[in-house]
Short mmCIF file of C-alpha atoms and ligand atoms in Angstrom, two decimals:
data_model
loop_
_atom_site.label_atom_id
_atom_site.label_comp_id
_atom_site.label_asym_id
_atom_site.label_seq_id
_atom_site.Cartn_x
_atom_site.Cartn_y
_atom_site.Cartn_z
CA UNK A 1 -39.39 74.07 37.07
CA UNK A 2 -36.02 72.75 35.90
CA UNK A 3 -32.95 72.65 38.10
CA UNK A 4 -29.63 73.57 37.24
CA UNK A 5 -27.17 70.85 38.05
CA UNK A 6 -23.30 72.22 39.06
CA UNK A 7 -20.55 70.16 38.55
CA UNK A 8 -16.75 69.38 37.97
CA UNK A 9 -16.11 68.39 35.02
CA UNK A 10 -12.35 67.10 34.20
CA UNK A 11 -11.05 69.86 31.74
CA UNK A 12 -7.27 68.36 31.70
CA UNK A 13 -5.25 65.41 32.99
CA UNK A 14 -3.26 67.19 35.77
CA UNK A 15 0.44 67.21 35.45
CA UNK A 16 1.64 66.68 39.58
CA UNK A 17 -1.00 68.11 42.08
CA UNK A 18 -4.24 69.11 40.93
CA UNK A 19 -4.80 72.32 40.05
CA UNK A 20 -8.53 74.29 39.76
CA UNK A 21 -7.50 75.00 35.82
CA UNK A 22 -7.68 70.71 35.87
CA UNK A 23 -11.21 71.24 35.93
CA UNK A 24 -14.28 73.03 34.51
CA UNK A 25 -17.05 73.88 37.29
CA UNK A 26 -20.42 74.40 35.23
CA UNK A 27 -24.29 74.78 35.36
CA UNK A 28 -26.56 72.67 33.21
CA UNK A 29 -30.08 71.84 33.28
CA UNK A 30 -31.10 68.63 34.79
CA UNK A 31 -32.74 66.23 32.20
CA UNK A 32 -35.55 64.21 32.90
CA UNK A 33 -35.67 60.97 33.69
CA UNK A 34 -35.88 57.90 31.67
CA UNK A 35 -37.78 54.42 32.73
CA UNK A 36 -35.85 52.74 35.29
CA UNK A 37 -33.51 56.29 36.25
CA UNK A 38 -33.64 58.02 40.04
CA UNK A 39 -32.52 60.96 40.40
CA UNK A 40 -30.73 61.75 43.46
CA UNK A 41 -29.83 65.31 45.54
CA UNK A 42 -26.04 64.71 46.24
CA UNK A 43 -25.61 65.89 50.19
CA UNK A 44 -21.76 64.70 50.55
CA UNK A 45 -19.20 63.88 48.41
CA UNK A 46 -16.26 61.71 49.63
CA UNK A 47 -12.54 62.55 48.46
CA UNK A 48 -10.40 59.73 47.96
CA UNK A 49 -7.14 59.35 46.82
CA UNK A 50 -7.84 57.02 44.49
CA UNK A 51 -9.39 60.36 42.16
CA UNK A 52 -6.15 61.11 41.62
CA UNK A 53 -5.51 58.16 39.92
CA UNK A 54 -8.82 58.18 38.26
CA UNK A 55 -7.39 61.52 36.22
CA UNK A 56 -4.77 60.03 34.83
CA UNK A 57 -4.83 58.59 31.04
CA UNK A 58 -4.20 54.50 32.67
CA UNK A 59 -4.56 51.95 30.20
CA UNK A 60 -3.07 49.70 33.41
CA UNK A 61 -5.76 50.63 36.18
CA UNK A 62 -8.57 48.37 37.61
CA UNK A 63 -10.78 51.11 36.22
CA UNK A 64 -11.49 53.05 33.19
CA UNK A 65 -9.99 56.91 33.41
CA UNK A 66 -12.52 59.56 33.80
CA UNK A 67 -13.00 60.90 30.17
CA UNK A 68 -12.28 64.51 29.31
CA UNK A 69 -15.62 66.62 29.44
CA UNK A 70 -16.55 64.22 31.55
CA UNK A 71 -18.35 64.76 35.26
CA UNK A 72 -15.54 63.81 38.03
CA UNK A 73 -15.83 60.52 39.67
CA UNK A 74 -16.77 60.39 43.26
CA UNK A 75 -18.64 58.37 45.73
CA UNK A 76 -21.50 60.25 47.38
CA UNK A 77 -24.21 59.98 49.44
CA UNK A 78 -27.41 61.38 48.59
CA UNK A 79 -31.46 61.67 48.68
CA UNK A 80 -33.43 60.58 46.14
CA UNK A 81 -35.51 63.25 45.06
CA UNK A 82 -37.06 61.65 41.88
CA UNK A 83 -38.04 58.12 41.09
CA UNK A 84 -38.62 55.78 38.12
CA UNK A 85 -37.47 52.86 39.60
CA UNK A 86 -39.49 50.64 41.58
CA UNK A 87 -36.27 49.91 43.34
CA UNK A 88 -36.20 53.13 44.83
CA UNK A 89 -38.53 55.73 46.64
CA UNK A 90 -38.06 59.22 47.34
CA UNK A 91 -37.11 60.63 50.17
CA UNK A 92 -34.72 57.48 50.57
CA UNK A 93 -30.94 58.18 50.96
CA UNK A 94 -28.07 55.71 48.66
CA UNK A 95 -24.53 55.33 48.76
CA UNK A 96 -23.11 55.56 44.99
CA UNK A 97 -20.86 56.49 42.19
CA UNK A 98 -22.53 60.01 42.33
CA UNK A 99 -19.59 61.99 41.36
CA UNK A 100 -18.67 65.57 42.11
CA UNK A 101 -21.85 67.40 41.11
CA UNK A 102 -25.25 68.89 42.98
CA UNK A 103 -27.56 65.96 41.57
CA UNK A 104 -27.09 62.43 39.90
CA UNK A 105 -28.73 60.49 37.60
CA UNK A 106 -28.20 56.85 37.67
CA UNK A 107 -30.43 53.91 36.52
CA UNK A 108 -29.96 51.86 40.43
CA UNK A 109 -26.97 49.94 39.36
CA UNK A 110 -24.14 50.33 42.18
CA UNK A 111 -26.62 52.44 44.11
CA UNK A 112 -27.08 51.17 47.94
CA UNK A 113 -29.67 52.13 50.65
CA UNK A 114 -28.57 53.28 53.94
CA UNK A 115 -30.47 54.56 57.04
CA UNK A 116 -29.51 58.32 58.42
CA UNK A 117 -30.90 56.71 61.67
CA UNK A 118 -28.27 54.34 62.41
CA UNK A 119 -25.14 56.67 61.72
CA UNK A 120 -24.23 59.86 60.65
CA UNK A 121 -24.46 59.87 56.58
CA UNK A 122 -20.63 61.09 56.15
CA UNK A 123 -19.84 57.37 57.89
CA UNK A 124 -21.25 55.65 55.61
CA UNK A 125 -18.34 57.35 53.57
CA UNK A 126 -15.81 56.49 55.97
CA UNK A 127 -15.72 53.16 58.10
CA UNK A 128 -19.17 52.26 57.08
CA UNK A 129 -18.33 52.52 53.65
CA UNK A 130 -15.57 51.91 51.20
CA UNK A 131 -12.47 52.64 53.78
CA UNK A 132 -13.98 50.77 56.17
CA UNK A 133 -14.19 48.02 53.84
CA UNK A 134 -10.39 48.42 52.93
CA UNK A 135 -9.37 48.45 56.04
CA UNK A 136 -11.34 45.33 57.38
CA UNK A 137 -10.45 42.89 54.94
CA UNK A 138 -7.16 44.48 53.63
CA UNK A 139 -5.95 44.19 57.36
CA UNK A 140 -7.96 40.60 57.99
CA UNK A 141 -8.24 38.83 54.76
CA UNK A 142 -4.76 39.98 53.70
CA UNK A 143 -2.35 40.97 56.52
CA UNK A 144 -3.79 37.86 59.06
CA UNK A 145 -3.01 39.38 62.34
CA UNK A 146 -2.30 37.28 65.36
CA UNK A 147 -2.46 38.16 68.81
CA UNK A 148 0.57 39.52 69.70
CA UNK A 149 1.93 40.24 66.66
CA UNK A 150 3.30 43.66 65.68
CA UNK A 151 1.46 45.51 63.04
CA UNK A 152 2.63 48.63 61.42
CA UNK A 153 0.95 50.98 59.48
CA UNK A 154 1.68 54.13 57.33
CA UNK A 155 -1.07 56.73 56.46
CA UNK A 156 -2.22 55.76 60.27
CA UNK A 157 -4.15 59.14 60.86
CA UNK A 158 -6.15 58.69 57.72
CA UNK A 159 -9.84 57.54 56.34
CA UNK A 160 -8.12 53.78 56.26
CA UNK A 161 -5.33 53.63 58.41
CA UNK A 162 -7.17 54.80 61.55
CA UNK A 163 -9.22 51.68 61.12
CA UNK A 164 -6.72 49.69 60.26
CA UNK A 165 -4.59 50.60 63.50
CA UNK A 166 -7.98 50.37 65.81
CA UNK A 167 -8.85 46.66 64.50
CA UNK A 168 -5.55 45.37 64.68
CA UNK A 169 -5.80 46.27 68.49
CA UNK A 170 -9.31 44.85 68.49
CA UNK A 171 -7.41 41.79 67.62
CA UNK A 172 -4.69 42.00 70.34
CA UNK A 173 -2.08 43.23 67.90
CA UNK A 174 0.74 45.84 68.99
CA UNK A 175 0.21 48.49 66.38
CA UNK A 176 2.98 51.54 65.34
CA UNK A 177 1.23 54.35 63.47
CA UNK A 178 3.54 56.24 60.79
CA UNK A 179 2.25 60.07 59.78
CA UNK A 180 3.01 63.25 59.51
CA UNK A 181 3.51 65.64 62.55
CA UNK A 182 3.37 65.63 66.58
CA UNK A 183 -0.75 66.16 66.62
CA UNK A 184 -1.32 63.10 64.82
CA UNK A 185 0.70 61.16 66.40
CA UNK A 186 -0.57 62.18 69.51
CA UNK A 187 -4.35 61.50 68.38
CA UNK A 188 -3.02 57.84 67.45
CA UNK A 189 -1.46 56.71 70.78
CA UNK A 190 -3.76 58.83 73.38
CA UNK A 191 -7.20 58.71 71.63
CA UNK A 192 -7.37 55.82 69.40
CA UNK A 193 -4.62 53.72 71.43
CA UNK A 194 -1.99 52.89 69.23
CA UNK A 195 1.01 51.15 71.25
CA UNK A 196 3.17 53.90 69.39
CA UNK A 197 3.42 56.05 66.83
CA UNK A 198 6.29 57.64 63.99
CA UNK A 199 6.18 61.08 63.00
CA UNK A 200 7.47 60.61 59.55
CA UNK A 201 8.35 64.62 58.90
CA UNK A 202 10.50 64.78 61.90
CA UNK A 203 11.94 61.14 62.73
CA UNK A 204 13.70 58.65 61.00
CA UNK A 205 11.23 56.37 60.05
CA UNK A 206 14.23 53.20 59.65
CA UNK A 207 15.45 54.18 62.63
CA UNK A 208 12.22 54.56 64.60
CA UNK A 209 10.91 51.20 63.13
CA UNK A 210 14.50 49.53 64.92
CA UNK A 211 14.13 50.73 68.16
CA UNK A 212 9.57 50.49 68.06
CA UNK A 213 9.66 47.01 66.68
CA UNK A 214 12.47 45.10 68.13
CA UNK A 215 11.13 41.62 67.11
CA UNK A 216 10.14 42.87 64.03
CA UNK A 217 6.93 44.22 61.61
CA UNK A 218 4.80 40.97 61.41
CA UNK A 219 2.27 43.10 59.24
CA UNK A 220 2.89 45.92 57.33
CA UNK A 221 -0.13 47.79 56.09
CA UNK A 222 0.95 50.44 53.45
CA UNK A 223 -1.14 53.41 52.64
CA UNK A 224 2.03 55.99 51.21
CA UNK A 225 4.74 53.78 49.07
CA UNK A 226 7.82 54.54 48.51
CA UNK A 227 10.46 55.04 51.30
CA UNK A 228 8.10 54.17 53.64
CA UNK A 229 7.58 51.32 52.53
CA UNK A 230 11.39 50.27 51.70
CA UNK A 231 12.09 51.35 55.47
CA UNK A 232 9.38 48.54 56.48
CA UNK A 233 11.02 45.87 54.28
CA UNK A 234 14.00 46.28 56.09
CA UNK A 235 12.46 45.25 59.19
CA UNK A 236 10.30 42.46 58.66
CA UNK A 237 10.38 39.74 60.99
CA UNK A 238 9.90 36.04 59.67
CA UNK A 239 6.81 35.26 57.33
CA UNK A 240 5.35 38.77 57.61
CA UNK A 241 2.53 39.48 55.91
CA UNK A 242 3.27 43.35 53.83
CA UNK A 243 -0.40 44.71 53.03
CA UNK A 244 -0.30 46.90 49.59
CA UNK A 245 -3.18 49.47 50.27
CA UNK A 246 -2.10 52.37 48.05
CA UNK A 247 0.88 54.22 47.32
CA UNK A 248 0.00 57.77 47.96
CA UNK A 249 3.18 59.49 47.94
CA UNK A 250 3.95 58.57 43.98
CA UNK A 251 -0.14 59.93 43.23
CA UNK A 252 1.21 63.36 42.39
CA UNK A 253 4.66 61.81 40.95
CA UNK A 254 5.49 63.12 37.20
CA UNK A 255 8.42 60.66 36.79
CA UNK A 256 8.35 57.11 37.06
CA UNK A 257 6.84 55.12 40.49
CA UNK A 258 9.68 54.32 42.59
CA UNK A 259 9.29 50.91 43.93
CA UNK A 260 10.97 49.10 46.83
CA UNK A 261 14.64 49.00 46.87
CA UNK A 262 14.62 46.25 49.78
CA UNK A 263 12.66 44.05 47.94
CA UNK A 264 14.86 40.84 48.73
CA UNK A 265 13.64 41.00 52.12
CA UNK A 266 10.55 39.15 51.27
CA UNK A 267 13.18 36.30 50.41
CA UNK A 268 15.06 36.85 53.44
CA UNK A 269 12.18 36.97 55.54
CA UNK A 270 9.88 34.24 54.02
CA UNK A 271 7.78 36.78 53.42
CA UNK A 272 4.77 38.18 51.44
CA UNK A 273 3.39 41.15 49.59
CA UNK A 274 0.16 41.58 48.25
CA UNK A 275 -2.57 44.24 47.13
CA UNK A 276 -5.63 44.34 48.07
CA UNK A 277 -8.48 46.23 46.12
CA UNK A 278 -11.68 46.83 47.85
CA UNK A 279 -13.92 46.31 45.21
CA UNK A 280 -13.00 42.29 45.64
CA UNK A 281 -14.75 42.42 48.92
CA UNK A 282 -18.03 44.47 48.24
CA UNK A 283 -20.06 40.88 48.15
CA UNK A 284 -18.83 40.24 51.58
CA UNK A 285 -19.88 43.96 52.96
CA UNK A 286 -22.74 42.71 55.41
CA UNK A 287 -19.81 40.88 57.39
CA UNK A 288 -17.78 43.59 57.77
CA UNK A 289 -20.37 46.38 58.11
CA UNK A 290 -21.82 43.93 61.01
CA UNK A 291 -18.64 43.76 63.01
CA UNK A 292 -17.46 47.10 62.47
CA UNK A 293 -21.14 48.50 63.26
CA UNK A 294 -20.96 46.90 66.34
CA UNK A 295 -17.92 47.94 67.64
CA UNK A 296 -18.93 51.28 67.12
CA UNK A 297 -22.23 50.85 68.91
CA UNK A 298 -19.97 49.63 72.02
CA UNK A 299 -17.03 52.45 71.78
CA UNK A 300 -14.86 49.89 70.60
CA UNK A 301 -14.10 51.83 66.94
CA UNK A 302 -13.52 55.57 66.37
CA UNK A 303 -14.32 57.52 63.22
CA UNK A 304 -13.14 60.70 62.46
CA UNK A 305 -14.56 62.49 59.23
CA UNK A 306 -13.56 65.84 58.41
CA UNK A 307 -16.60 67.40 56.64
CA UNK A 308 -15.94 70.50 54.15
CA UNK A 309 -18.80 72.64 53.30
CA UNK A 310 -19.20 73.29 49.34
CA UNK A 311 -19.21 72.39 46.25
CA UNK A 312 -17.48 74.98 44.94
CA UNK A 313 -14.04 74.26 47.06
CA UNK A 314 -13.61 71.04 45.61
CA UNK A 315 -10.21 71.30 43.52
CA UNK A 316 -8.61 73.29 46.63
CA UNK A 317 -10.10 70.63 49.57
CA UNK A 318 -9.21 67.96 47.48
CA UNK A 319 -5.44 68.49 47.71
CA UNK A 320 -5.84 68.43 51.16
CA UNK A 321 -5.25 65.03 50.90
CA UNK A 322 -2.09 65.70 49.54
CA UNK A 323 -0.25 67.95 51.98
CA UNK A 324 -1.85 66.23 54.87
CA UNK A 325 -4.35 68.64 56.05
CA UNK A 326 -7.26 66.30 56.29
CA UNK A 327 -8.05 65.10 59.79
CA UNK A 328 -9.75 61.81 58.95
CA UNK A 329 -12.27 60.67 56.25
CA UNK A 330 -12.16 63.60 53.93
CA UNK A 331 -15.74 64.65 52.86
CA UNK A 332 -17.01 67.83 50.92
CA UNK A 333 -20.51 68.61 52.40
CA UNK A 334 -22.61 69.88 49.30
CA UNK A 335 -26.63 70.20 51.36
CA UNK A 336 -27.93 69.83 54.59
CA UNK A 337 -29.60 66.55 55.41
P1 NAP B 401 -6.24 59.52 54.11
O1 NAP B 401 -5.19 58.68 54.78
O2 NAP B 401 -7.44 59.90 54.87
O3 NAP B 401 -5.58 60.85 53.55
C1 NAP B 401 -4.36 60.83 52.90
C2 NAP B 401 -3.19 61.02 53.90
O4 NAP B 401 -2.01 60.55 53.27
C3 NAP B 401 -2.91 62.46 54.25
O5 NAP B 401 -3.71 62.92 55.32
C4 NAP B 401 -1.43 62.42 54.62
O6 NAP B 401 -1.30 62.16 56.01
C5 NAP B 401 -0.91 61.19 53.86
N1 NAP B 401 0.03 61.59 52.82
C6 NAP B 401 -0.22 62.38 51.75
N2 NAP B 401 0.91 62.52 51.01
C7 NAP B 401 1.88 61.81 51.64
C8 NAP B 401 3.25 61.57 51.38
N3 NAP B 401 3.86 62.08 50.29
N4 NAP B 401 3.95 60.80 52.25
C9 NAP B 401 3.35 60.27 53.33
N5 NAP B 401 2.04 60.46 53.64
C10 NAP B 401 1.33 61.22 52.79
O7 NAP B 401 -6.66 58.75 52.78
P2 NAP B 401 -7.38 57.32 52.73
O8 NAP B 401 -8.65 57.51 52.01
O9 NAP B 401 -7.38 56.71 54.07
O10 NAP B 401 -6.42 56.50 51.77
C11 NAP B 401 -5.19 56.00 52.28
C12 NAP B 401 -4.54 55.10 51.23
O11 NAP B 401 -5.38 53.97 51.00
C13 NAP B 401 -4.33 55.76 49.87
O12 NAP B 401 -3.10 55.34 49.35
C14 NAP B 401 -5.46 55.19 49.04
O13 NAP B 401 -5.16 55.19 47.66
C15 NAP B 401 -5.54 53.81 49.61
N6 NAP B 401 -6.83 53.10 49.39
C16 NAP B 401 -6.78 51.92 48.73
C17 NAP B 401 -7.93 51.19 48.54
C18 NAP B 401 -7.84 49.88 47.84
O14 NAP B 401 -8.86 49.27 47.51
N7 NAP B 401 -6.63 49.38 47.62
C19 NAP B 401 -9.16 51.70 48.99
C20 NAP B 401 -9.17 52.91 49.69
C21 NAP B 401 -7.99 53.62 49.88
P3 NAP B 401 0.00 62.66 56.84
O15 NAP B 401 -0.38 63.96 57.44
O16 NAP B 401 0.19 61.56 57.81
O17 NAP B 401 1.11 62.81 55.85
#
């Protein structure tokens, strides 16, 4: 019996937010499988704001833009539920490039194993997976906390900056949160433990940063760009360390990126800025996903993934990243387990 296979396929290159029209949702028949294929029963779907970027006709990007016609990107997390590959059996469950659609196809490469015994498959989308990844090294590897220091970061409710804020305490950091309204700052300080945190929409984020970080931001870990992140140049303290996660308030931007007016600061301040992409640090997964494992086994690390059922919703959830309504790891929930 063959199975029909739904999917979003990009239609257009959006113009601002995404719009449903961006996309064409359709039905086709599920090939069969070559020598060396699996084919795999997609259960979630993780939203990321990098998508948006993945839409956009880039010639500049650290990878290719999805092609018109062409099935939306998307890591997933899945069953397979056909097998020829040695590599894999059915009935196991992979982390992948599975992309917005009901089944994949994929010949193993980029596919990973993971074990619905240990934890919850939507965290292996969130900090057992790539934003847990980002956050661990962009914070370690590339901010270099020290105990004591004062590490800020914007996007703090997020898939990432939840993390990000939770390790740096792990490593006896103060941490300030930055996002958007009273209930997420209020998650921050009371249930994740944030020293402070910035409500962005209704406070002065310069002035907030002067009177939460008298000594200065040693790290800054930037998730949203923009005047966030010129506010946080202002206040840098000596030979701090400004983390350049993602920029997601230009995503949606149809003029031209608007980069950091304060920029002499880093002169000023001795001090550095660098990107970190996540993909650099999938070879070093096992240390990360042993560390942050176990501080989740011991209460140490909270995740938070906010699971959407349906395919279908996917154009309309996936803004929710946008206007803020996501309430950690975003996830569309496509099957049961
Ligand atoms: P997320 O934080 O879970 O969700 C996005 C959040 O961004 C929203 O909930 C919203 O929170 C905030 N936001 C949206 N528009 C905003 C705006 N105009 N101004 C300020 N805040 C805005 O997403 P995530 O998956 O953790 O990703 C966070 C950032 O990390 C993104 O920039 C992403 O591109 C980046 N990232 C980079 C890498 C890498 O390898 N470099 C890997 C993963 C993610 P509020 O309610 O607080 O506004």
């Amino acid at each position: 019996m063959s199975i029909t296979n739904h999917q979003f396929q990009l239609a257009s290159r959006p113009v601002g937010a995404v719009q449903r029209s961006d996309f064409h949702y359709v039905g086709e028949a599920l090939r069969a499988l070559a020598d060396g294929e699996v084919q795999i029963k997609v259960l979630h779907v993780s939203l990321d704001p990098a998508m948006r970027g993945w839409m956009n006709e880039s010639k500049e990007s650290y990878m290719p833009p999805v092609a018109i016609g062409e099935v939306m990107r998307a890591i997933g997390v899945g069953r397979v539920t056909a097998s020829a590959n040695p590599a894999f059996a059915v009935g196991q469950h992979v982390v992948g490039l599975l992309g917005v659609q009901e089944y994949a196809i994929s010949n193993g490469q980029g596919l990973n194993k993971v074990d619905p015994a240990l934890a919850p498959l939507p965290m292996y989308l969130s900090a057992l997976g790539m934003p847990g990844l980002t956050a661990y090294f962009g914070l370690l590897d590339v901010g270099q906390p020290k105990a004591g220091e004062t590490v800020v970061v914007s996007g703090a409710a997020g898939a990432v900056g939840t993390l990000v804020g939770q390790i740096a305490k792990l490593k006896g950091a103060r941490v300030v949160g930055i996002a958007g309204g009273t209930d997420k700052c209020r998650y921050l300080v009371e249930e994740l433990g944030f020293d402070a945190a910035i409500d962005y929409k209704s406070e002065d984020v310069g002035a907030a940063l002067q009177r939460l970080c008298p000594r200065g931001i040693d790290v800054f870990f930037d998730n949203v760009g923009g005047d966030m992140l010129d506010a946080a140049l202002a206040r840098l303290a000596l030979h701090a360390r400004v983390v350049i996660c993602g920029a997601i308030s230009q995503y949606n931007s149809t003029g031209p990126v608007k980069g950091p007016a304060n920029y002499l600061q880093l002169l000023v301040k001795r001090a550095t800025m660098k990107g970190i992409m996540v993909a650099d640090y999938y070879p070093r997964a096992t240390e990360a996903m042993t560390e942050m494992g176990g501080w989740i086994a011991a209460g140490k690390l909270k995740t938070r993934e906010d699971v959407v059922q349906g395919l279908e919703s996917f154009p309309e959830t996936f803004q929710r990243l946008f206007s803020g309504e996501n309430k950690g790891k975003l996830v569309l929930q496509l099957a049961a387990e």
